[in-house]
Amino acid sequence: MSETGQESDDPVERAQVGFRDEFGETNGSGNLEVARAPGRVNLVGGHTDYNDGFCLPVAIDRHVAVAAEARDDEQIRVYSTDFDERATFAPDDDPTGWVAYVAAVASVLREDRNLPGASLAIASSVPTGAGLSSSAAIELAVGRAMLEVAGQELSPTDLALACWRAERDGVGVECGILDQFAVGLCEPNAALFLDCRTRVFEHVPIAGDVGILVVDTGVSHELTDSGYNDRVRECEAAVSTLQNAAGSDIQSLRDVDEDLLETHGDELDDVLYRRARHVVTENERVVAARDALENGDFDRVGAAMLASHESLRDDYEVSCPELDAAVELAAETDGVYGARMTGGGFGGSVVALVAGDALERAEQSIRSVVADRVGKNAQVFTCRPSEGVRVVSPR
Ligand code: GLA
C-alpha cells in the first residue's frame, strides 16, 4: 500500500513498499536497488527456439520488479508482495513453487562468482500462467538485481543465458532461449529478430503506428506439466529419422527446408511429419514477418501471424479451443492485422497486431464479447513495445 492507502499499479513502487514492510528500512549493508523486467509477446516464431530456428518477440510494458539489498550472510530472503508469501533459503536448498525460479537463478549466478546473499521483494504486473513469460521476467529481474547489489557486471546476453540455464536445469522445462532473450534484450518500439542457433539478434524497428493487444484466455498453462517437453521429444525424433534418410548434416529442424521435407517426409509418421512441417514453415514466416515489419507492411505481418496460428493449431497441436476462439474474435475485429497464440500454448494468451488509431476501439469491442466468446476469466489489454530488463532508480 502507498501512503494514501491505495495499492499502486506500478510494480516498482510495490516492490519498494513491500521491501520496507518486510525487511525494514535499513536491513543490510548495501543500498536498495530495483531491477525491472518486462513480459513478452512473440509476433511469429512459435516453438522454433528449441529447434535452432528464428523468432520475433516484443517486450511489453507489464513488468516484474525486484527491490534488493545485499546481506552479510549467504542467505536469500525473498518476499512476494503479490502472494504475500516469503521464503528463506541457503545456497544448497532446493525450494519449490515460485521460489524455485529465484533459487535457480541465484544458484546459476553463484556457479562462477562470489555473490553475497540478498533480501529481495518482488512485485509483478505480468499475469502468471498467461504465456507472457512471467517466469523469465522473474528470472531476469532477480538476476539483474542480485548482480547490482553485489556490484557485479554481466552482459545482457550472458544474463539471458544464465537465466535460461536456470529455467532448464533448475526448474526442469526444456525450453529454448526465446523468453530469456526477449526479456533481456528487447528495445522500445522494436521487435527482436533472434536466430536461436547463433544467438545473433537484430532490433527491428516497428515502423508505423501499430499497437499490440493481448487476449489472455484465462486458461492457465504450466509448461512443467503440459505437452511442452513432449513436443521437444517429437522434434528430436523427427530430426533423427531425417538424419538417417538424408544425412548427418541435419542437426536440427533448422537444417530442413520444405523441399527436403517433401523428399523424405514419408519416412516420418503423420504426427512427426506435421511437427516438422510446422517448424520448417514457421521459420519462413518469421523471416517474412521481419522483412514486412521493417517495411511497415503490417498486412503481411498479420498474414504471417494468422498462418502461424493455423500451423500451431493443426500441425503442432498446441492450441486449445479458447485460444482459437480468441484468434477468431481478434481477426474479425476492425483494425486488426493478425493474431496468434503466443508462448507455449495449451492455454495462455493471444497477441494481436492492431492499427494504432483502431487500438482502443478494438480493445473495447473485444472486451464486450470476450466472456461469451472466449471464457469468463478472459482478459483483454493493450500494451506498448518496451525495453528489456533494466536497473531503475529507487523512487
Ligand atoms: C515457451 C518457452 C519458449 C518457447 C515458447 C514457444 O514460452 O518457454 O522457450 O519455446 O514457449 O515458442
Short mmCIF file of C-alpha atoms and ligand atoms in Angstrom, two decimals:
data_model
loop_
_atom_site.label_atom_id
_atom_site.label_comp_id
_atom_site.label_asym_id
_atom_site.label_seq_id
_atom_site.Cartn_x
_atom_site.Cartn_y
_atom_site.Cartn_z
CA MET A 1 0.00 0.00 0.00
CA SER A 2 1.17 3.53 -0.63
CA GLU A 3 0.85 6.39 1.83
CA THR A 4 -2.63 7.08 0.53
CA GLY A 5 -3.68 3.52 1.44
CA GLN A 6 -4.11 2.67 -2.26
CA GLU A 7 -2.12 -0.21 -3.70
CA SER A 8 -0.07 1.08 -6.62
CA ASP A 9 -0.35 -0.44 -10.13
CA ASP A 10 3.35 0.15 -10.58
CA PRO A 11 5.33 -2.95 -9.62
CA VAL A 12 8.47 -0.85 -8.99
CA GLU A 13 6.65 1.10 -6.31
CA ARG A 14 5.02 -2.01 -4.86
CA ALA A 15 8.34 -3.85 -4.69
CA GLN A 16 9.91 -0.98 -2.76
CA VAL A 17 6.99 -0.60 -0.38
CA GLY A 18 6.96 -4.39 0.04
CA PHE A 19 10.68 -4.35 0.76
CA ARG A 20 10.33 -1.77 3.52
CA ASP A 21 7.35 -3.56 5.06
CA GLU A 22 9.06 -6.92 5.06
CA PHE A 23 12.70 -6.15 5.74
CA GLY A 24 12.66 -2.67 7.29
CA GLU A 25 14.39 0.46 6.02
CA THR A 26 17.96 -0.45 6.87
CA ASN A 27 18.10 -4.17 6.66
CA GLY A 28 21.55 -4.77 5.25
CA SER A 29 24.80 -3.15 4.39
CA GLY A 30 24.16 -2.01 0.81
CA ASN A 31 21.77 0.40 -0.84
CA LEU A 32 18.38 -0.61 -2.10
CA GLU A 33 18.44 -1.33 -5.83
CA VAL A 34 15.48 -2.07 -8.07
CA ALA A 35 15.54 -4.09 -11.30
CA ARG A 36 12.57 -4.25 -13.64
CA ALA A 37 11.99 -6.87 -16.36
CA PRO A 38 9.13 -6.98 -18.87
CA GLY A 39 6.83 -9.76 -20.02
CA ARG A 40 6.87 -10.53 -23.74
CA VAL A 41 4.70 -11.49 -26.68
CA ASN A 42 6.06 -13.25 -29.74
CA LEU A 43 4.77 -11.94 -33.08
CA VAL A 44 5.79 -15.04 -35.02
CA GLY A 45 8.09 -17.99 -34.32
CA GLY A 46 6.23 -20.41 -32.07
CA HIS A 47 8.18 -23.47 -30.89
CA THR A 48 11.08 -22.67 -33.19
CA ASP A 49 13.59 -21.69 -30.49
CA TYR A 50 14.49 -25.19 -29.25
CA ASN A 51 14.75 -26.21 -32.92
CA ASP A 52 17.58 -23.71 -33.53
CA GLY A 53 15.20 -21.51 -35.53
CA PHE A 54 14.05 -17.89 -35.62
CA CYS A 55 11.58 -15.87 -33.57
CA LEU A 56 10.32 -12.29 -33.39
CA PRO A 57 9.34 -11.27 -29.86
CA VAL A 58 8.39 -7.87 -28.45
CA ALA A 59 8.69 -6.92 -24.77
CA ILE A 60 5.52 -5.46 -23.25
CA ASP A 61 5.00 -2.75 -20.66
CA ARG A 62 3.94 -5.17 -17.94
CA HIS A 63 6.78 -5.87 -15.54
CA VAL A 64 8.25 -7.81 -12.68
CA ALA A 65 10.15 -5.54 -10.28
CA VAL A 66 12.65 -6.73 -7.70
CA ALA A 67 13.84 -4.46 -4.90
CA ALA A 68 17.05 -5.85 -3.46
CA GLU A 69 19.71 -5.27 -0.88
CA ALA A 70 22.85 -7.30 -0.19
CA ARG A 71 23.06 -9.29 3.04
CA ASP A 72 26.15 -10.05 5.02
CA ASP A 73 25.45 -13.79 5.04
CA GLU A 74 24.82 -16.23 2.17
CA GLN A 75 21.08 -16.50 2.60
CA ILE A 76 18.49 -15.32 0.16
CA ARG A 77 15.36 -13.96 1.76
CA VAL A 78 12.57 -13.34 -0.68
CA TYR A 79 9.15 -11.79 -0.27
CA SER A 80 6.37 -11.79 -2.88
CA THR A 81 4.13 -8.76 -2.43
CA ASP A 82 1.54 -10.29 -4.80
CA PHE A 83 1.16 -13.60 -2.95
CA ASP A 84 2.15 -12.17 0.46
CA GLU A 85 4.45 -15.17 0.77
CA ARG A 86 8.02 -15.31 1.98
CA ALA A 87 10.89 -17.78 1.94
CA THR A 88 14.46 -18.01 3.16
CA PHE A 89 16.97 -20.34 1.59
CA ALA A 90 20.69 -21.07 1.61
CA PRO A 91 22.81 -21.88 -1.50
CA ASP A 92 22.21 -25.68 -1.47
CA ASP A 93 18.49 -25.60 -0.68
CA ASP A 94 16.02 -26.62 -3.35
CA PRO A 95 12.76 -24.73 -2.76
CA THR A 96 9.59 -25.30 -4.81
CA GLY A 97 6.85 -23.13 -6.36
CA TRP A 98 7.64 -19.56 -7.46
CA VAL A 99 10.67 -19.52 -5.11
CA ALA A 100 12.27 -22.22 -7.31
CA TYR A 101 12.83 -19.61 -10.06
CA VAL A 102 14.62 -17.30 -7.63
CA ALA A 103 16.73 -20.14 -6.23
CA ALA A 104 17.62 -21.45 -9.69
CA VAL A 105 18.89 -18.04 -10.84
CA ALA A 106 20.85 -17.47 -7.63
CA SER A 107 22.43 -20.87 -7.93
CA VAL A 108 23.48 -20.45 -11.60
CA LEU A 109 24.93 -16.99 -10.94
CA ARG A 110 26.83 -18.32 -7.94
CA GLU A 111 28.48 -21.08 -10.00
CA ASP A 112 31.09 -18.73 -11.41
CA ARG A 113 31.17 -15.85 -9.00
CA ASN A 114 31.05 -14.97 -5.39
CA LEU A 115 27.67 -13.43 -4.77
CA PRO A 116 26.61 -12.39 -1.29
CA GLY A 117 23.16 -13.22 0.00
CA ALA A 118 20.35 -10.78 -0.68
CA SER A 119 16.95 -9.70 0.57
CA LEU A 120 14.51 -9.39 -2.31
CA ALA A 121 10.96 -8.11 -2.60
CA ILE A 122 9.12 -8.99 -5.82
CA ALA A 123 6.02 -7.40 -7.37
CA SER A 124 4.55 -8.10 -10.79
CA SER A 125 2.05 -6.82 -13.30
CA VAL A 126 2.69 -9.70 -15.72
CA PRO A 127 -0.19 -12.17 -15.41
CA THR A 128 1.11 -15.63 -14.43
CA GLY A 129 0.34 -18.74 -16.49
CA ALA A 130 -0.73 -16.46 -19.36
CA GLY A 131 2.07 -17.32 -21.80
CA LEU A 132 3.60 -13.86 -21.34
CA SER A 133 6.87 -15.05 -19.78
CA SER A 134 6.23 -14.07 -16.21
CA SER A 135 8.82 -16.65 -15.18
CA ALA A 136 11.56 -15.28 -17.42
CA ALA A 137 10.69 -11.80 -16.13
CA ILE A 138 11.21 -13.00 -12.53
CA GLU A 139 14.46 -14.69 -13.51
CA LEU A 140 15.94 -11.69 -15.30
CA ALA A 141 14.81 -9.17 -12.68
CA VAL A 142 16.17 -11.30 -9.82
CA GLY A 143 19.43 -11.90 -11.68
CA ARG A 144 19.93 -8.25 -12.58
CA ALA A 145 19.08 -7.12 -9.03
CA MET A 146 21.40 -9.65 -7.37
CA LEU A 147 24.29 -8.61 -9.61
CA GLU A 148 23.61 -4.94 -8.99
CA VAL A 149 23.66 -5.20 -5.20
CA ALA A 150 26.88 -7.22 -5.47
CA GLY A 151 28.42 -4.54 -7.72
CA GLN A 152 29.00 -7.13 -10.47
CA GLU A 153 28.58 -6.85 -14.23
CA LEU A 154 27.24 -9.37 -16.72
CA SER A 155 26.38 -8.63 -20.34
CA PRO A 156 22.66 -8.78 -21.25
CA THR A 157 23.31 -11.87 -23.41
CA ASP A 158 25.19 -13.68 -20.64
CA LEU A 159 22.49 -12.83 -18.12
CA ALA A 160 19.82 -14.15 -20.52
CA LEU A 161 21.81 -17.36 -20.99
CA ALA A 162 22.33 -17.77 -17.24
CA CYS A 163 18.57 -17.39 -16.67
CA TRP A 164 17.82 -19.83 -19.49
CA ARG A 165 20.10 -22.42 -17.83
CA ALA A 166 18.37 -21.71 -14.53
CA GLU A 167 14.96 -22.45 -16.08
CA ARG A 168 16.14 -25.64 -17.81
CA ASP A 169 18.35 -27.13 -15.12
CA GLY A 170 16.76 -25.66 -12.02
CA VAL A 171 13.09 -25.75 -12.93
CA GLY A 172 13.09 -28.59 -15.48
CA VAL A 173 11.43 -27.00 -18.54
CA GLU A 174 13.29 -27.96 -21.72
CA CYS A 175 12.64 -24.51 -23.16
CA GLY A 176 14.60 -22.63 -25.80
CA ILE A 177 16.13 -19.17 -25.39
CA LEU A 178 13.19 -17.10 -26.67
CA ASP A 179 11.80 -15.87 -23.37
CA GLN A 180 15.04 -15.01 -21.61
CA PHE A 181 16.45 -13.24 -24.69
CA ALA A 182 13.24 -11.28 -25.26
CA VAL A 183 13.05 -10.20 -21.62
CA GLY A 184 16.77 -9.43 -21.53
CA LEU A 185 17.38 -7.77 -24.88
CA CYS A 186 14.30 -6.11 -26.36
CA GLU A 187 14.31 -2.38 -27.08
CA PRO A 188 11.36 0.04 -27.04
CA ASN A 189 9.34 0.27 -30.28
CA ALA A 190 11.14 -2.66 -31.83
CA ALA A 191 10.80 -6.38 -32.23
CA LEU A 192 13.79 -8.65 -31.63
CA PHE A 193 14.70 -10.87 -34.57
CA LEU A 194 16.55 -13.71 -32.90
CA ASP A 195 18.50 -16.53 -34.50
CA CYS A 196 18.34 -19.17 -31.80
CA ARG A 197 21.20 -21.19 -33.28
CA THR A 198 23.85 -18.48 -33.49
CA ARG A 199 22.16 -16.30 -30.82
CA VAL A 200 22.74 -13.36 -33.11
CA PHE A 201 19.90 -10.86 -32.86
CA GLU A 202 18.74 -7.68 -34.50
CA HIS A 203 16.36 -4.98 -33.29
CA VAL A 204 13.69 -4.48 -35.93
CA PRO A 205 12.10 -1.03 -35.54
CA ILE A 206 8.33 -1.09 -35.72
CA ALA A 207 7.98 1.47 -38.49
CA GLY A 208 4.50 2.89 -38.19
CA ASP A 209 1.55 3.36 -35.94
CA VAL A 210 0.55 -0.04 -34.61
CA GLY A 211 -0.43 -1.28 -31.21
CA ILE A 212 -0.41 -4.63 -29.50
CA LEU A 213 -3.45 -6.17 -27.96
CA VAL A 214 -3.35 -9.19 -25.69
CA VAL A 215 -6.26 -11.52 -25.03
CA ASP A 216 -5.42 -13.65 -22.01
CA THR A 217 -7.79 -16.62 -22.27
CA GLY A 218 -7.67 -17.18 -18.51
CA VAL A 219 -6.83 -20.83 -19.21
CA SER A 220 -3.65 -21.24 -17.25
CA HIS A 221 -0.86 -23.24 -18.77
CA GLU A 222 2.01 -24.83 -16.89
CA LEU A 223 4.94 -25.72 -19.07
CA THR A 224 6.21 -28.18 -16.50
CA ASP A 225 3.18 -30.44 -16.81
CA SER A 226 1.88 -29.65 -20.28
CA GLY A 227 2.79 -31.35 -23.54
CA TYR A 228 5.73 -28.95 -23.99
CA ASN A 229 8.50 -31.44 -23.29
CA ASP A 230 6.67 -34.00 -25.50
CA ARG A 231 6.96 -31.59 -28.42
CA VAL A 232 10.70 -31.25 -27.77
CA ARG A 233 10.98 -35.08 -27.92
CA GLU A 234 8.90 -35.29 -31.13
CA CYS A 235 11.15 -32.77 -32.87
CA GLU A 236 14.23 -34.73 -31.80
CA ALA A 237 12.66 -37.90 -33.17
CA ALA A 238 11.87 -36.17 -36.49
CA VAL A 239 15.48 -34.96 -36.73
CA SER A 240 16.90 -38.40 -36.09
CA THR A 241 14.68 -40.00 -38.77
CA LEU A 242 15.54 -37.27 -41.31
CA GLN A 243 19.22 -37.64 -40.45
CA ASN A 244 19.07 -41.35 -41.29
CA ALA A 245 17.23 -40.61 -44.52
CA ALA A 246 19.02 -37.51 -45.76
CA GLY A 247 22.38 -37.32 -44.00
CA SER A 248 24.08 -36.19 -40.86
CA ASP A 249 24.21 -32.53 -41.93
CA ILE A 250 20.81 -32.28 -40.33
CA GLN A 251 21.49 -31.29 -36.75
CA SER A 252 18.07 -29.81 -36.03
CA LEU A 253 14.86 -28.87 -37.85
CA ARG A 254 16.59 -25.58 -38.69
CA ASP A 255 18.55 -27.56 -41.30
CA VAL A 256 15.40 -28.80 -43.01
CA ASP A 257 13.60 -26.88 -45.75
CA GLU A 258 10.32 -27.58 -47.49
CA ASP A 259 12.00 -29.44 -50.40
CA LEU A 260 13.90 -31.76 -48.12
CA LEU A 261 10.77 -32.41 -46.08
CA GLU A 262 8.77 -33.25 -49.21
CA THR A 263 11.52 -35.59 -50.47
CA HIS A 264 11.97 -37.50 -47.22
CA GLY A 265 8.67 -36.82 -45.50
CA ASP A 266 7.27 -40.36 -45.98
CA GLU A 267 9.97 -41.66 -43.64
CA LEU A 268 8.16 -39.80 -40.86
CA ASP A 269 4.86 -40.89 -39.36
CA ASP A 270 1.99 -38.45 -39.74
CA VAL A 271 2.47 -36.78 -36.34
CA LEU A 272 6.23 -36.24 -36.73
CA TYR A 273 5.73 -35.03 -40.31
CA ARG A 274 3.28 -32.37 -39.14
CA ARG A 275 5.51 -31.30 -36.24
CA ALA A 276 8.41 -30.87 -38.66
CA ARG A 277 6.25 -29.06 -41.21
CA HIS A 278 5.19 -26.54 -38.58
CA VAL A 279 8.78 -25.71 -37.63
CA VAL A 280 10.02 -25.52 -41.23
CA THR A 281 7.20 -23.24 -42.39
CA GLU A 282 7.26 -21.18 -39.18
CA ASN A 283 10.92 -20.27 -39.73
CA GLU A 284 9.97 -18.98 -43.18
CA ARG A 285 7.13 -16.96 -41.70
CA VAL A 286 9.45 -15.30 -39.17
CA VAL A 287 11.82 -14.15 -41.88
CA ALA A 288 8.90 -12.86 -43.98
CA ALA A 289 7.39 -11.05 -40.97
CA ARG A 290 10.73 -9.45 -40.08
CA ASP A 291 11.07 -8.07 -43.62
CA ALA A 292 7.47 -6.89 -43.66
CA LEU A 293 7.81 -5.20 -40.25
CA GLU A 294 10.89 -3.34 -41.43
CA ASN A 295 8.91 -2.05 -44.41
CA GLY A 296 5.87 -1.11 -42.34
CA ASP A 297 3.83 -3.72 -44.24
CA PHE A 298 1.59 -4.72 -41.34
CA ASP A 299 -0.85 -6.63 -43.55
CA ARG A 300 1.93 -9.09 -44.33
CA VAL A 301 2.98 -9.33 -40.70
CA GLY A 302 -0.65 -10.01 -39.82
CA ALA A 303 -0.97 -12.68 -42.50
CA ALA A 304 2.13 -14.43 -41.13
CA MET A 305 0.62 -14.33 -37.63
CA LEU A 306 -2.64 -15.90 -38.77
CA ALA A 307 -0.85 -18.59 -40.75
CA SER A 308 1.38 -19.25 -37.73
CA HIS A 309 -1.67 -19.81 -35.55
CA GLU A 310 -3.21 -22.26 -38.00
CA SER A 311 0.01 -24.20 -38.15
CA LEU A 312 0.37 -24.28 -34.34
CA ARG A 313 -3.26 -25.43 -34.10
CA ASP A 314 -3.32 -28.07 -36.82
CA ASP A 315 0.25 -29.27 -37.30
CA TYR A 316 1.84 -28.66 -33.92
CA GLU A 317 -1.35 -29.19 -31.87
CA VAL A 318 -0.50 -26.83 -29.03
CA SER A 319 -3.58 -24.61 -29.22
CA CYS A 320 -6.87 -25.05 -27.36
CA PRO A 321 -10.49 -24.01 -28.11
CA GLU A 322 -10.19 -20.78 -26.09
CA LEU A 323 -7.05 -19.67 -27.98
CA ASP A 324 -8.70 -20.49 -31.30
CA ALA A 325 -11.81 -18.51 -30.30
CA ALA A 326 -9.68 -15.52 -29.24
CA VAL A 327 -7.78 -15.53 -32.56
CA GLU A 328 -11.05 -15.75 -34.49
CA LEU A 329 -12.56 -12.91 -32.48
CA ALA A 330 -9.49 -10.70 -32.92
CA ALA A 331 -9.22 -11.45 -36.64
CA GLU A 332 -12.77 -10.31 -37.31
CA THR A 333 -12.31 -7.04 -35.35
CA ASP A 334 -11.80 -3.80 -37.29
CA GLY A 335 -8.22 -2.61 -37.43
CA VAL A 336 -6.65 -5.97 -36.52
CA TYR A 337 -3.92 -7.07 -38.95
CA GLY A 338 -3.46 -10.52 -37.49
CA ALA A 339 -3.41 -12.60 -34.31
CA ARG A 340 -1.93 -15.80 -32.98
CA MET A 341 -1.32 -17.69 -29.76
CA THR A 342 1.88 -16.65 -28.03
CA GLY A 343 4.01 -18.71 -25.64
CA GLY A 344 3.98 -22.46 -25.14
CA GLY A 345 0.25 -22.92 -25.78
CA PHE A 346 -2.34 -25.27 -24.21
CA GLY A 347 -3.83 -22.07 -22.74
CA GLY A 348 -2.33 -18.64 -22.13
CA SER A 349 -2.69 -15.64 -24.42
CA VAL A 350 -3.25 -14.46 -27.94
CA VAL A 351 -1.34 -11.48 -29.35
CA ALA A 352 -2.94 -9.26 -31.99
CA LEU A 353 -1.30 -6.56 -34.09
CA VAL A 354 -3.66 -3.62 -34.46
CA ALA A 355 -3.63 -0.29 -36.34
CA GLY A 356 -2.70 2.40 -33.80
CA ASP A 357 -5.79 4.52 -34.42
CA ALA A 358 -8.09 1.49 -34.02
CA LEU A 359 -6.48 0.09 -30.89
CA GLU A 360 -8.85 1.50 -28.29
CA ARG A 361 -11.95 0.63 -30.29
CA ALA A 362 -10.68 -2.89 -30.93
CA GLU A 363 -9.99 -3.37 -27.23
CA GLN A 364 -13.49 -2.23 -26.27
CA SER A 365 -15.17 -4.26 -28.94
CA ILE A 366 -13.31 -7.46 -28.00
CA ARG A 367 -13.84 -6.83 -24.29
CA SER A 368 -17.59 -6.54 -24.75
CA VAL A 369 -17.90 -10.12 -26.02
CA VAL A 370 -14.79 -11.86 -24.72
CA ALA A 371 -16.50 -13.57 -21.77
CA ASP A 372 -19.08 -15.16 -24.09
CA ARG A 373 -16.79 -15.95 -26.96
CA VAL A 374 -13.56 -16.95 -25.15
CA GLY A 375 -14.30 -17.65 -21.50
CA LYS A 376 -15.43 -16.00 -18.30
CA ASN A 377 -11.91 -15.48 -16.99
CA ALA A 378 -10.58 -13.96 -20.22
CA GLN A 379 -8.94 -10.52 -20.05
CA VAL A 380 -8.10 -8.01 -22.76
CA PHE A 381 -5.43 -5.34 -22.56
CA THR A 382 -3.28 -3.22 -24.83
CA CYS A 383 0.43 -2.73 -24.49
CA ARG A 384 3.39 -0.87 -25.91
CA PRO A 385 6.59 -2.45 -27.23
CA SER A 386 9.03 -1.91 -24.38
CA GLU A 387 12.61 -2.29 -23.25
CA GLY A 388 14.23 -5.35 -21.72
CA VAL A 389 15.49 -5.71 -18.15
CA ARG A 390 16.91 -2.56 -16.55
CA VAL A 391 18.09 -1.33 -13.21
CA VAL A 392 15.79 1.55 -12.34
CA SER A 393 16.50 4.14 -9.70
CA PRO A 394 14.60 3.62 -6.48
CA ARG A 395 11.80 6.17 -6.27
C1 GLA B 1 7.54 -21.11 -24.07
C2 GLA B 1 9.01 -21.45 -23.92
C3 GLA B 1 9.84 -20.80 -25.05
C4 GLA B 1 9.24 -21.11 -26.40
C5 GLA B 1 7.75 -20.85 -26.42
C6 GLA B 1 7.09 -21.32 -27.69
O1 GLA B 1 7.33 -19.75 -23.87
O2 GLA B 1 9.50 -21.01 -22.67
O3 GLA B 1 11.18 -21.23 -24.95
O4 GLA B 1 9.53 -22.42 -26.81
O5 GLA B 1 7.08 -21.49 -25.34
O6 GLA B 1 7.53 -20.54 -28.75
#
